[in-house]
PDB file of C-alpha atoms in Angstrom:
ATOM      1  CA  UNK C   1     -88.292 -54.917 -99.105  1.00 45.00           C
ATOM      2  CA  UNK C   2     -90.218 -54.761-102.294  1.00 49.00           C
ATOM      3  CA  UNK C   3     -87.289 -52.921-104.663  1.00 79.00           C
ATOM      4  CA  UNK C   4     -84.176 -54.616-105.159  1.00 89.00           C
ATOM      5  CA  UNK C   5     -81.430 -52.694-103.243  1.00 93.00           C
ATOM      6  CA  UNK C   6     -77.763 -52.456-103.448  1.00 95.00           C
ATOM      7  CA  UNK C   7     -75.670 -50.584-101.017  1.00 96.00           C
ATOM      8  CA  UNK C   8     -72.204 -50.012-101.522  1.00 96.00           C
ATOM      9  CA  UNK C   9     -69.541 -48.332 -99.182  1.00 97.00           C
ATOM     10  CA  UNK C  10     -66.563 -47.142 -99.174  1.00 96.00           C
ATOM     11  CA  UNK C  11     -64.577 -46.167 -95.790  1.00 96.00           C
ATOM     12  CA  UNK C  12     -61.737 -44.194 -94.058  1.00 97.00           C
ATOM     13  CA  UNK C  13     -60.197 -46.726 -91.864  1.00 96.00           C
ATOM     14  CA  UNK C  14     -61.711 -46.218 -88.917  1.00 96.00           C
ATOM     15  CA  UNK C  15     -64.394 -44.795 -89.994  1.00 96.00           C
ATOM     16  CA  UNK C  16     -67.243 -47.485 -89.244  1.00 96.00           C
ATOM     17  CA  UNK C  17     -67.396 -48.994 -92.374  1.00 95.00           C
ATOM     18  CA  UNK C  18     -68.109 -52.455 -91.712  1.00 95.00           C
ATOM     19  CA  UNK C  19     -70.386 -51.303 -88.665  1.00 96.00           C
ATOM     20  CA  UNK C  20     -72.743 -48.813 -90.783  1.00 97.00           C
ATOM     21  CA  UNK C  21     -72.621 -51.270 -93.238  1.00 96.00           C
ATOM     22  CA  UNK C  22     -74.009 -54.470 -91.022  1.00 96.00           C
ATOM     23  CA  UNK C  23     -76.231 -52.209 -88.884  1.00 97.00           C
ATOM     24  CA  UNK C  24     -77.935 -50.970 -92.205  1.00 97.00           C
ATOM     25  CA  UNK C  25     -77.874 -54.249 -93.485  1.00 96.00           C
ATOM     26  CA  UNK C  26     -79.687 -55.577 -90.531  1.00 95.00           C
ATOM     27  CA  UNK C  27     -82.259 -53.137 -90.553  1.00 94.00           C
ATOM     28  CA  UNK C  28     -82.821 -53.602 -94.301  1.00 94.00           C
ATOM     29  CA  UNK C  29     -83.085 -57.028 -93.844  1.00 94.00           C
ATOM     30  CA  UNK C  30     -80.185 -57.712 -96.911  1.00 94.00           C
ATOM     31  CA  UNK C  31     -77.382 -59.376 -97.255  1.00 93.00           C
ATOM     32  CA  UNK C  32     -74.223 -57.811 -95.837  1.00 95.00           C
ATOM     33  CA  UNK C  33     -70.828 -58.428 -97.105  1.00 93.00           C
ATOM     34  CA  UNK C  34     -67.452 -57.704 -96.048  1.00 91.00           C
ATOM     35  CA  UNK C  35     -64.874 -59.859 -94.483  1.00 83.00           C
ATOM     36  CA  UNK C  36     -67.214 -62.513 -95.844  1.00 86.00           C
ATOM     37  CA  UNK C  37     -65.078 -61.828 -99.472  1.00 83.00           C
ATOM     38  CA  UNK C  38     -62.057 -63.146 -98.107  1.00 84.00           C
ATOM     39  CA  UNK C  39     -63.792 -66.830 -97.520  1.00 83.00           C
ATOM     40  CA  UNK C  40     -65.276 -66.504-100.602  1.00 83.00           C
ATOM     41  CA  UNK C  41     -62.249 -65.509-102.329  1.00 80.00           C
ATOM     42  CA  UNK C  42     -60.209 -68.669-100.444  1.00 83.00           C
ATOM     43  CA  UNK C  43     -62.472 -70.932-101.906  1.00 83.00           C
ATOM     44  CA  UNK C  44     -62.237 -69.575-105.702  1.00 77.00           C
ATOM     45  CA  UNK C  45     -58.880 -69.732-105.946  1.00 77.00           C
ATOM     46  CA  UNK C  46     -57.469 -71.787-103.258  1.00 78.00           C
ATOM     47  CA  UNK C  47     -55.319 -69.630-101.423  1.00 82.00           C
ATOM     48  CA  UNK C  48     -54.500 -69.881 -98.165  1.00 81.00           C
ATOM     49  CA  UNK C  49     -56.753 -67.536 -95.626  1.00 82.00           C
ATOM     50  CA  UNK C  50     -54.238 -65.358 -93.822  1.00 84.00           C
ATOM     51  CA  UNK C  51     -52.572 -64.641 -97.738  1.00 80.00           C
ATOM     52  CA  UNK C  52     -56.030 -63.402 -99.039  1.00 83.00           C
ATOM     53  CA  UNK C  53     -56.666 -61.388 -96.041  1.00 81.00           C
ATOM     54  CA  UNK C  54     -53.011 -59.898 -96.317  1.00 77.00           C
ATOM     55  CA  UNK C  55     -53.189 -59.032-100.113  1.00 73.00           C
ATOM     56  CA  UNK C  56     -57.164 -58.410-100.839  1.00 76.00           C
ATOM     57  CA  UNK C  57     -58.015 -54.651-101.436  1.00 80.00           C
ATOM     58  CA  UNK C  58     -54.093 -53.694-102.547  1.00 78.00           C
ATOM     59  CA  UNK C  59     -52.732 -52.455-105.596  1.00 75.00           C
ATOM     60  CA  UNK C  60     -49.823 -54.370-107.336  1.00 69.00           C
ATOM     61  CA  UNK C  61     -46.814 -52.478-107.258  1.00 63.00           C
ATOM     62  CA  UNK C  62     -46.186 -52.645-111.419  1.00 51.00           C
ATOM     63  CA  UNK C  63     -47.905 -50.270-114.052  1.00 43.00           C
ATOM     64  CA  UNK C  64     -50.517 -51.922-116.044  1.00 42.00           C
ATOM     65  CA  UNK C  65     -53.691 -53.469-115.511  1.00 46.00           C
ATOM     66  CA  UNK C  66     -57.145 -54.252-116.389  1.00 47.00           C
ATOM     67  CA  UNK C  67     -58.431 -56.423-114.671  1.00 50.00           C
ATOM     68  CA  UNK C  68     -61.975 -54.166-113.679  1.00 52.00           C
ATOM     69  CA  UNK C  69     -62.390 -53.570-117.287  1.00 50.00           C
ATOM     70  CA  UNK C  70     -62.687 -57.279-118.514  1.00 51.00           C
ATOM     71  CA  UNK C  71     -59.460 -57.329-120.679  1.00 46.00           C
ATOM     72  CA  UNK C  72     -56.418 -59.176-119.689  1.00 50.00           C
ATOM     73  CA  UNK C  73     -53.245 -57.909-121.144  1.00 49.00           C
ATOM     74  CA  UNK C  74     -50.850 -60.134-119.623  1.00 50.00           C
ATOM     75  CA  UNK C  75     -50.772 -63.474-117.023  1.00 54.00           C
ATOM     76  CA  UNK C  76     -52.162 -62.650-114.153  1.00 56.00           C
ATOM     77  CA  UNK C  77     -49.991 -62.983-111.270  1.00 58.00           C
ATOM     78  CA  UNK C  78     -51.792 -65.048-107.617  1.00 61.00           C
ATOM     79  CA  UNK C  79     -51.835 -62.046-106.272  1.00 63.00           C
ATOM     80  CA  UNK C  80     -54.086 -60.456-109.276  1.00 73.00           C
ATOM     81  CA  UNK C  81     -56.281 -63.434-109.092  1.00 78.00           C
ATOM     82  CA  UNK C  82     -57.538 -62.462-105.808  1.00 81.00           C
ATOM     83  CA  UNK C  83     -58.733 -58.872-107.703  1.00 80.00           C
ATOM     84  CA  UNK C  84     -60.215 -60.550-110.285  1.00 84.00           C
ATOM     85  CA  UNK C  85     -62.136 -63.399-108.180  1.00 84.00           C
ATOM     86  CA  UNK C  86     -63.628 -60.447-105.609  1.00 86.00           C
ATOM     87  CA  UNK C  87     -64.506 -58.381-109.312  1.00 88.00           C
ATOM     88  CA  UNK C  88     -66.363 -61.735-110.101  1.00 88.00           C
ATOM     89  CA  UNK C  89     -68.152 -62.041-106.605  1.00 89.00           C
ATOM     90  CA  UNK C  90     -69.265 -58.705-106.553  1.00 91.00           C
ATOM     91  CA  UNK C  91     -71.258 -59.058-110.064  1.00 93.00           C
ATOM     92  CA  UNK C  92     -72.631 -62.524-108.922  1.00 91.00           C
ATOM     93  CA  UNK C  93     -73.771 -61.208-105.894  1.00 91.00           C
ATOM     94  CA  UNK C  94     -75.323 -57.610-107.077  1.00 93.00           C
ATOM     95  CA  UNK C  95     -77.265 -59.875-109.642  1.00 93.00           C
ATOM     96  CA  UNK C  96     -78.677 -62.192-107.398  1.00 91.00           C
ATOM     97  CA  UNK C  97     -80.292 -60.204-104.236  1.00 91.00           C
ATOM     98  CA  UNK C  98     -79.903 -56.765-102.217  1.00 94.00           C
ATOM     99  CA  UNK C  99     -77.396 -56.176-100.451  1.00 95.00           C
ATOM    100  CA  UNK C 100     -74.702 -54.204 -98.765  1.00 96.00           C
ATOM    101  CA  UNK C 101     -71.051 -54.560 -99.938  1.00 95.00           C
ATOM    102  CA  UNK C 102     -68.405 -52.821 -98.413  1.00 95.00           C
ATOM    103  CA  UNK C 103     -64.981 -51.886-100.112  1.00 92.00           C
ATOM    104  CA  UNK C 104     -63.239 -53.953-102.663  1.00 89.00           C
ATOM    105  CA  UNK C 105     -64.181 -50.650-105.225  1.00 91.00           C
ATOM    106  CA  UNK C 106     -67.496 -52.286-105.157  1.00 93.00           C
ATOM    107  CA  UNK C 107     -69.484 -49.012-106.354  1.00 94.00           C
ATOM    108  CA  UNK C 108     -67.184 -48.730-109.618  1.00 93.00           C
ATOM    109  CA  UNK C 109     -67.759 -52.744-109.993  1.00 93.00           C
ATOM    110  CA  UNK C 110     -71.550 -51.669-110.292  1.00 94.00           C
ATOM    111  CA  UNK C 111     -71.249 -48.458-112.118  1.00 91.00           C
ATOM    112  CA  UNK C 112     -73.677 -50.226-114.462  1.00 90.00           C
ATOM    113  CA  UNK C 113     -76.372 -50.919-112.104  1.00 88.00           C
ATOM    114  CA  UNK C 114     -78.748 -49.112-110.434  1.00 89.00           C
ATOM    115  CA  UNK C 115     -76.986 -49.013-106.569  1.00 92.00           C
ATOM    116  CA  UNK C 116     -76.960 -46.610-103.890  1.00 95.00           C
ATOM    117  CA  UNK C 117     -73.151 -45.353-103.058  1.00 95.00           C
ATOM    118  CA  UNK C 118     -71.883 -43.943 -99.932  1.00 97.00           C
ATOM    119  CA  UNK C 119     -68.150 -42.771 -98.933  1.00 97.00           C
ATOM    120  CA  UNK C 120     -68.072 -42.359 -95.063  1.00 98.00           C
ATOM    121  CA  UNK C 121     -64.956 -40.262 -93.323  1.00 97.00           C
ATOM    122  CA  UNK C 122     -64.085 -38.863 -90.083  1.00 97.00           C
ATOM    123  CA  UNK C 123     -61.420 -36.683 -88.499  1.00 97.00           C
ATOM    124  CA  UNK C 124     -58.183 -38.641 -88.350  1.00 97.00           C
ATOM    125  CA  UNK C 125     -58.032 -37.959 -84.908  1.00 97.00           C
ATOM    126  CA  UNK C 126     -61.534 -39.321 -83.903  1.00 97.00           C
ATOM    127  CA  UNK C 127     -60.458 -42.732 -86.239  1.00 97.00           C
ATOM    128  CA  UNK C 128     -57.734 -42.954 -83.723  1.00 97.00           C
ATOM    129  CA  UNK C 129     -58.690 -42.935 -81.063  1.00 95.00           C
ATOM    130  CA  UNK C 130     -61.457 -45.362 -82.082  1.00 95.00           C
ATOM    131  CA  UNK C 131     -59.772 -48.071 -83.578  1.00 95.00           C
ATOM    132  CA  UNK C 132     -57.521 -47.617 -80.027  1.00 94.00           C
ATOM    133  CA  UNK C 133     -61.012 -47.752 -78.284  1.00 94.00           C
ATOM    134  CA  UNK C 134     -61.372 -50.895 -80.025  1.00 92.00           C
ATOM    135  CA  UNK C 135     -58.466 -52.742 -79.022  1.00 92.00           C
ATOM    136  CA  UNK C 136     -58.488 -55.879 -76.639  1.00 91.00           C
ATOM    137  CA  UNK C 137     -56.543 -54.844 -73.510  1.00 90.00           C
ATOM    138  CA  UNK C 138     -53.437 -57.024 -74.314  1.00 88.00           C
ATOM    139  CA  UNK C 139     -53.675 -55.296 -78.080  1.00 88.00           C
ATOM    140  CA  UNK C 140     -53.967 -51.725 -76.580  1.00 88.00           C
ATOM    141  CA  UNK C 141     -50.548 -52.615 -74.302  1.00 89.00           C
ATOM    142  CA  UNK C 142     -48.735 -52.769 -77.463  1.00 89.00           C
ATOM    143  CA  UNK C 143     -50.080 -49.849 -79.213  1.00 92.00           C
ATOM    144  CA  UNK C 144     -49.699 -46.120 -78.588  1.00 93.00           C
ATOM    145  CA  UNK C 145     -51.565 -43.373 -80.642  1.00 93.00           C
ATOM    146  CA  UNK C 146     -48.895 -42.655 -82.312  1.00 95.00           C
ATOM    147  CA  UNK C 147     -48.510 -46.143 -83.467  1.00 95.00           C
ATOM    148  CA  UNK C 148     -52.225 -46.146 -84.259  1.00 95.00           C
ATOM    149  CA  UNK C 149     -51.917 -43.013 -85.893  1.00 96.00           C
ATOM    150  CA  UNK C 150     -49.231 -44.835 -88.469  1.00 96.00           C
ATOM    151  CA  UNK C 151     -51.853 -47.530 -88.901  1.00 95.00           C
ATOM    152  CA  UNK C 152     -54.356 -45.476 -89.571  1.00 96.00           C
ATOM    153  CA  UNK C 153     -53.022 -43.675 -92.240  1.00 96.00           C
ATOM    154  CA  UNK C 154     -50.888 -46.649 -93.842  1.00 94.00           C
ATOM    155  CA  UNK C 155     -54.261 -48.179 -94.480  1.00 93.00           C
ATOM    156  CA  UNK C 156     -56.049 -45.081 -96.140  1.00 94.00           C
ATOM    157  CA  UNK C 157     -53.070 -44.727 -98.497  1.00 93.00           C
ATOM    158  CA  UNK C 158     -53.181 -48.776 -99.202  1.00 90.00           C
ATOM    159  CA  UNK C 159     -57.131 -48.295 -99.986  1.00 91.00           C
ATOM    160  CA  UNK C 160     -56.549 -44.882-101.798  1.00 92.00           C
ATOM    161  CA  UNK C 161     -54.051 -46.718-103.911  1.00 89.00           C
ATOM    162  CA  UNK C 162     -56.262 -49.891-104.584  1.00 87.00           C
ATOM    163  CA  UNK C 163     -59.093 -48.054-105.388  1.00 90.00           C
ATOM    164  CA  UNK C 164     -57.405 -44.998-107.612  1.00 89.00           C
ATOM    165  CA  UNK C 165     -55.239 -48.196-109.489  1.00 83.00           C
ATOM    166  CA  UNK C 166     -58.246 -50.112-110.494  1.00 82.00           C
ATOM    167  CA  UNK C 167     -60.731 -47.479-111.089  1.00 86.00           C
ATOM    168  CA  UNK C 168     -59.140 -44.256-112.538  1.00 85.00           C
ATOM    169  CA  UNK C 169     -61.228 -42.680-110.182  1.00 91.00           C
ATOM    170  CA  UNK C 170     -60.477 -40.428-107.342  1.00 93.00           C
ATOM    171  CA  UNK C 171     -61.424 -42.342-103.774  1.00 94.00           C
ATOM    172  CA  UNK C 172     -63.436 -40.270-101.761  1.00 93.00           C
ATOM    173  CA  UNK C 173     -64.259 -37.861-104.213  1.00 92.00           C
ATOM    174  CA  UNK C 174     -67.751 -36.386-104.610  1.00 91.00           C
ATOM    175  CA  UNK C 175     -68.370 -37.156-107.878  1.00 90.00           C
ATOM    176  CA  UNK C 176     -68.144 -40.460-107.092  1.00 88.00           C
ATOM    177  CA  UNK C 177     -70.743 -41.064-104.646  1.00 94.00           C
ATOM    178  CA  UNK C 178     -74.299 -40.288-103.541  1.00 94.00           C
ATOM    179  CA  UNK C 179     -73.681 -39.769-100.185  1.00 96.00           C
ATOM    180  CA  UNK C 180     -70.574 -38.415 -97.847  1.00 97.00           C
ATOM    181  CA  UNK C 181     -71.222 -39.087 -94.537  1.00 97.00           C
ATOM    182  CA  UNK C 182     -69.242 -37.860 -91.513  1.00 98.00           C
ATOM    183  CA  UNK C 183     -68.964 -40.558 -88.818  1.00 97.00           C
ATOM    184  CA  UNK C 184     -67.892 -38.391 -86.307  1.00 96.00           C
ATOM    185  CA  UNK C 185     -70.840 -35.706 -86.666  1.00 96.00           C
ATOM    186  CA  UNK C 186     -73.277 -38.229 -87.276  1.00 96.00           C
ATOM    187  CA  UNK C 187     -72.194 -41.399 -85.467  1.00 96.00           C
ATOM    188  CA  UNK C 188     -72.976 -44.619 -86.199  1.00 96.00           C
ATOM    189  CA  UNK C 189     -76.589 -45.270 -85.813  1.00 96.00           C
ATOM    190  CA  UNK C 190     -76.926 -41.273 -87.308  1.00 97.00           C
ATOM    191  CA  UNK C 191     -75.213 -42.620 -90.528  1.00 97.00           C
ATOM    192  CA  UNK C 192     -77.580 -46.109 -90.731  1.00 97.00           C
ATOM    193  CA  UNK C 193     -80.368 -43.644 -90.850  1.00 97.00           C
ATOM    194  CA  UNK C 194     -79.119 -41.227 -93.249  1.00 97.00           C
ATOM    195  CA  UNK C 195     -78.397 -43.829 -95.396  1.00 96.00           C
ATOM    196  CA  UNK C 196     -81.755 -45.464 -95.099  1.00 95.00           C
ATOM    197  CA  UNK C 197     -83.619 -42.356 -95.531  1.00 94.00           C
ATOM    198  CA  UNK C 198     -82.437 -41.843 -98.499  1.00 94.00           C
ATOM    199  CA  UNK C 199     -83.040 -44.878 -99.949  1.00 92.00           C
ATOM    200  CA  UNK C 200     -86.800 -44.751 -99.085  1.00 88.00           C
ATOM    201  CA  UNK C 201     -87.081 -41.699 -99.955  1.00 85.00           C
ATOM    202  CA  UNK C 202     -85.686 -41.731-103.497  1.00 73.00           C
ATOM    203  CA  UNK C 203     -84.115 -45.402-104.185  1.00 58.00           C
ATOM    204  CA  UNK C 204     -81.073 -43.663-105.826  1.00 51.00           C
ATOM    205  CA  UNK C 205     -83.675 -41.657-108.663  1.00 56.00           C
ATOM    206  CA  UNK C 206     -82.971 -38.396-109.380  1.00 51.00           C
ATOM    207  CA  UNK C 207     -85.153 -35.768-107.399  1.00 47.00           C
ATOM    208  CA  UNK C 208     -84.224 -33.094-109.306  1.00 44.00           C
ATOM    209  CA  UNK C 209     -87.224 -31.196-111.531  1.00 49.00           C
ATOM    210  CA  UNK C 210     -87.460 -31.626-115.004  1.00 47.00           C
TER     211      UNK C 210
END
Protein backbone atom coordinates (compact mmCIF):
# COMPACT_ATOMS: atom_id res chain seq x y z
CA UNK A 1 0.00 0.00 0.00
CA UNK A 2 1.12 3.42 -0.96
CA UNK A 3 -0.57 5.52 2.24
CA UNK A 4 0.51 4.74 5.56
CA UNK A 5 -2.39 2.96 7.39
CA UNK A 6 -3.32 2.39 10.91
CA UNK A 7 -6.18 0.27 11.98
CA UNK A 8 -7.30 0.14 15.34
CA UNK A 9 -10.07 -2.09 17.00
CA UNK A 10 -11.81 -2.39 19.68
CA UNK A 11 -14.06 -5.65 20.50
CA UNK A 12 -16.98 -7.26 22.46
CA UNK A 13 -15.52 -10.44 23.64
CA UNK A 14 -16.48 -12.65 21.32
CA UNK A 15 -16.97 -10.60 18.88
CA UNK A 16 -14.05 -11.49 16.31
CA UNK A 17 -11.75 -9.06 17.23
CA UNK A 18 -8.53 -10.60 16.82
CA UNK A 19 -9.97 -12.53 13.65
CA UNK A 20 -11.24 -9.25 11.68
CA UNK A 21 -8.29 -7.80 12.80
CA UNK A 22 -5.60 -10.54 11.28
CA UNK A 23 -7.84 -11.29 8.27
CA UNK A 24 -7.74 -7.45 7.42
CA UNK A 25 -4.33 -7.32 8.26
CA UNK A 26 -3.51 -10.06 5.88
CA UNK A 27 -5.26 -8.68 3.12
CA UNK A 28 -3.68 -5.25 3.69
CA UNK A 29 -0.53 -6.69 3.76
CA UNK A 30 0.34 -4.74 7.47
CA UNK A 31 1.41 -5.59 10.45
CA UNK A 32 -1.10 -7.11 12.85
CA UNK A 33 -0.88 -6.91 16.52
CA UNK A 34 -2.56 -8.42 19.34
CA UNK A 35 -1.49 -11.13 21.64
CA UNK A 36 1.86 -10.19 20.13
CA UNK A 37 1.76 -7.11 23.09
CA UNK A 38 1.99 -9.47 25.75
CA UNK A 39 5.66 -10.79 24.42
CA UNK A 40 6.50 -7.51 23.82
CA UNK A 41 5.40 -6.29 27.06
CA UNK A 42 7.43 -9.49 28.88
CA UNK A 43 10.43 -8.35 27.43
CA UNK A 44 10.14 -4.47 28.54
CA UNK A 45 9.65 -5.06 31.82
CA UNK A 46 10.56 -8.51 32.68
CA UNK A 47 7.58 -10.00 33.93
CA UNK A 48 6.76 -13.26 33.84
CA UNK A 49 4.34 -14.35 30.68
CA UNK A 50 1.28 -15.89 32.29
CA UNK A 51 1.32 -12.43 34.87
CA UNK A 52 1.23 -10.06 31.78
CA UNK A 53 -1.34 -12.04 30.08
CA UNK A 54 -3.43 -12.14 33.44
CA UNK A 55 -3.17 -8.33 34.22
CA UNK A 56 -2.73 -6.56 30.56
CA UNK A 57 -5.92 -4.63 29.42
CA UNK A 58 -7.34 -4.19 33.34
CA UNK A 59 -7.96 -1.30 35.32
CA UNK A 60 -6.29 -0.96 38.83
CA UNK A 61 -8.71 -1.11 41.42
CA UNK A 62 -7.56 2.52 43.20
CA UNK A 63 -8.71 6.09 41.99
CA UNK A 64 -6.07 7.99 40.27
CA UNK A 65 -4.10 7.73 37.31
CA UNK A 66 -2.41 9.07 34.37
CA UNK A 67 -0.57 7.09 32.95
CA UNK A 68 -2.22 7.70 29.01
CA UNK A 69 -1.71 11.30 29.54
CA UNK A 70 2.17 11.33 30.08
CA UNK A 71 2.13 12.57 33.76
CA UNK A 72 2.96 10.39 36.62
CA UNK A 73 1.51 11.41 39.88
CA UNK A 74 2.68 8.76 42.03
CA UNK A 75 5.10 5.29 41.81
CA UNK A 76 3.83 3.22 39.58
CA UNK A 77 2.91 -0.03 40.88
CA UNK A 78 4.23 -3.64 38.42
CA UNK A 79 1.05 -3.92 37.61
CA UNK A 80 0.84 -0.14 36.10
CA UNK A 81 4.05 -0.75 34.35
CA UNK A 82 2.50 -3.19 32.11
CA UNK A 83 -0.10 -0.03 31.04
CA UNK A 84 2.48 2.15 30.56
CA UNK A 85 4.99 -0.26 28.52
CA UNK A 86 1.83 -1.35 26.00
CA UNK A 87 1.08 2.91 25.93
CA UNK A 88 4.83 3.00 24.82
CA UNK A 89 4.54 0.09 22.18
CA UNK A 90 1.62 1.35 20.67
CA UNK A 91 3.32 4.92 19.80
CA UNK A 92 6.55 3.08 18.63
CA UNK A 93 4.73 0.97 16.53
CA UNK A 94 2.00 3.55 14.91
CA UNK A 95 5.23 5.63 14.08
CA UNK A 96 7.09 3.15 12.41
CA UNK A 97 4.70 1.24 9.73
CA UNK A 98 0.83 0.38 9.09
CA UNK A 99 -0.72 -1.63 10.91
CA UNK A 100 -3.59 -3.17 12.74
CA UNK A 101 -3.70 -3.03 16.59
CA UNK A 102 -6.30 -4.48 18.46
CA UNK A 103 -7.43 -3.39 22.06
CA UNK A 104 -5.16 -2.09 24.70
CA UNK A 105 -7.37 1.53 24.09
CA UNK A 106 -5.16 1.70 21.13
CA UNK A 107 -7.49 4.29 19.15
CA UNK A 108 -7.35 6.86 22.21
CA UNK A 109 -3.36 6.06 22.29
CA UNK A 110 -3.50 7.54 18.63
CA UNK A 111 -6.08 10.17 19.00
CA UNK A 112 -3.27 12.32 17.58
CA UNK A 113 -2.70 10.54 14.45
CA UNK A 114 -4.36 10.11 11.48
CA UNK A 115 -5.87 6.18 12.07
CA UNK A 116 -8.86 4.47 11.03
CA UNK A 117 -11.06 3.24 14.26
CA UNK A 118 -13.50 0.52 14.41
CA UNK A 119 -15.65 -0.87 17.53
CA UNK A 120 -17.11 -4.32 16.48
CA UNK A 121 -20.20 -5.97 18.68
CA UNK A 122 -22.58 -8.70 18.42
CA UNK A 123 -25.61 -10.08 20.24
CA UNK A 124 -24.49 -11.57 23.53
CA UNK A 125 -26.10 -14.55 22.62
CA UNK A 126 -24.36 -15.12 19.19
CA UNK A 127 -20.75 -14.29 21.31
CA UNK A 128 -21.79 -17.30 23.23
CA UNK A 129 -22.33 -19.52 21.57
CA UNK A 130 -19.20 -18.73 19.54
CA UNK A 131 -16.60 -18.59 21.91
CA UNK A 132 -18.46 -22.23 23.01
CA UNK A 133 -18.08 -23.08 19.22
CA UNK A 134 -14.58 -22.40 19.77
CA UNK A 135 -13.72 -24.56 22.49
CA UNK A 136 -11.42 -27.75 22.22
CA UNK A 137 -13.65 -30.74 23.06
CA UNK A 138 -12.03 -31.40 26.52
CA UNK A 139 -12.58 -27.33 27.12
CA UNK A 140 -16.28 -27.51 25.96
CA UNK A 141 -16.78 -30.66 28.69
CA UNK A 142 -16.15 -28.21 31.32
CA UNK A 143 -18.14 -25.37 30.15
CA UNK A 144 -21.89 -24.85 29.85
CA UNK A 145 -23.52 -21.66 28.29
CA UNK A 146 -24.30 -20.50 31.20
CA UNK A 147 -20.79 -20.63 32.35
CA UNK A 148 -19.79 -19.06 29.03
CA UNK A 149 -22.36 -16.64 29.37
CA UNK A 150 -20.50 -15.45 32.89
CA UNK A 151 -17.31 -15.31 30.86
CA UNK A 152 -18.53 -13.48 28.40
CA UNK A 153 -19.78 -10.75 30.18
CA UNK A 154 -16.99 -10.70 33.04
CA UNK A 155 -14.68 -9.83 30.21
CA UNK A 156 -16.77 -6.92 28.57
CA UNK A 157 -17.08 -5.31 32.02
CA UNK A 158 -13.06 -5.92 32.63
CA UNK A 159 -12.47 -4.15 29.03
CA UNK A 160 -15.31 -1.53 29.65
CA UNK A 161 -13.53 -0.73 32.85
CA UNK A 162 -9.90 -0.62 31.35
CA UNK A 163 -10.82 1.35 28.64
CA UNK A 164 -13.44 3.98 30.47
CA UNK A 165 -10.37 4.21 33.47
CA UNK A 166 -7.68 5.21 31.14
CA UNK A 167 -9.47 7.15 28.60
CA UNK A 168 -12.43 9.15 30.09
CA UNK A 169 -14.12 7.95 27.25
CA UNK A 170 -17.17 5.88 26.87
CA UNK A 171 -16.14 2.20 25.23
CA UNK A 172 -18.22 1.46 22.48
CA UNK A 173 -19.64 4.67 22.07
CA UNK A 174 -20.19 6.29 18.67
CA UNK A 175 -18.45 9.20 19.09
CA UNK A 176 -15.61 7.37 19.51
CA UNK A 177 -15.16 5.52 16.44
CA UNK A 178 -15.45 5.55 12.64
CA UNK A 179 -16.98 2.49 12.23
CA UNK A 180 -19.54 0.06 14.36
CA UNK A 181 -19.67 -3.06 12.91
CA UNK A 182 -22.06 -5.90 13.79
CA UNK A 183 -20.32 -9.30 13.65
CA UNK A 184 -23.26 -11.17 13.69
CA UNK A 185 -25.07 -9.32 10.63
CA UNK A 186 -22.02 -9.01 8.81
CA UNK A 187 -19.76 -11.92 9.75
CA UNK A 188 -16.38 -12.09 9.63
CA UNK A 189 -15.12 -11.83 6.17
CA UNK A 190 -18.40 -9.11 5.75
CA UNK A 191 -16.61 -6.96 8.45
CA UNK A 192 -12.79 -7.35 6.71
CA UNK A 193 -14.49 -5.82 3.77
CA UNK A 194 -16.37 -3.13 5.31
CA UNK A 195 -13.49 -2.14 6.94
CA UNK A 196 -11.33 -2.17 3.87
CA UNK A 197 -13.75 -0.37 1.81
CA UNK A 198 -13.67 2.26 3.70
CA UNK A 199 -10.30 2.77 3.92
CA UNK A 200 -9.87 2.87 0.09
CA UNK A 201 -12.44 4.70 -0.33
CA UNK A 202 -11.74 7.63 1.99
CA UNK A 203 -8.43 6.75 4.15
CA UNK A 204 -10.25 8.12 7.28
CA UNK A 205 -10.82 11.96 5.33
CA UNK A 206 -13.83 13.49 5.78
CA UNK A 207 -16.39 13.00 2.81
CA UNK A 208 -18.57 15.39 3.87
CA UNK A 209 -19.13 18.72 1.39
CA UNK A 210 -17.73 21.84 2.19
Amino acid sequence: MSNKVIVTIGREFGSGGHEVGKRLANELGIKFYDNEFISMAVQKTGFHEEYVKNNEEKAPDFAASALFSGIELYQPSPYDKIQAEEYKLIREIAAEDSCVIVGRGADYILRDQSRVSIFLFAPLEDRVKRKLALLSAQEAKNMTPAQMEKVVKQMDKQRRRYYEYYTDTKWGDRDSYDLLINTSRAGIDGAVKIIRTYIESSHGESMMPD
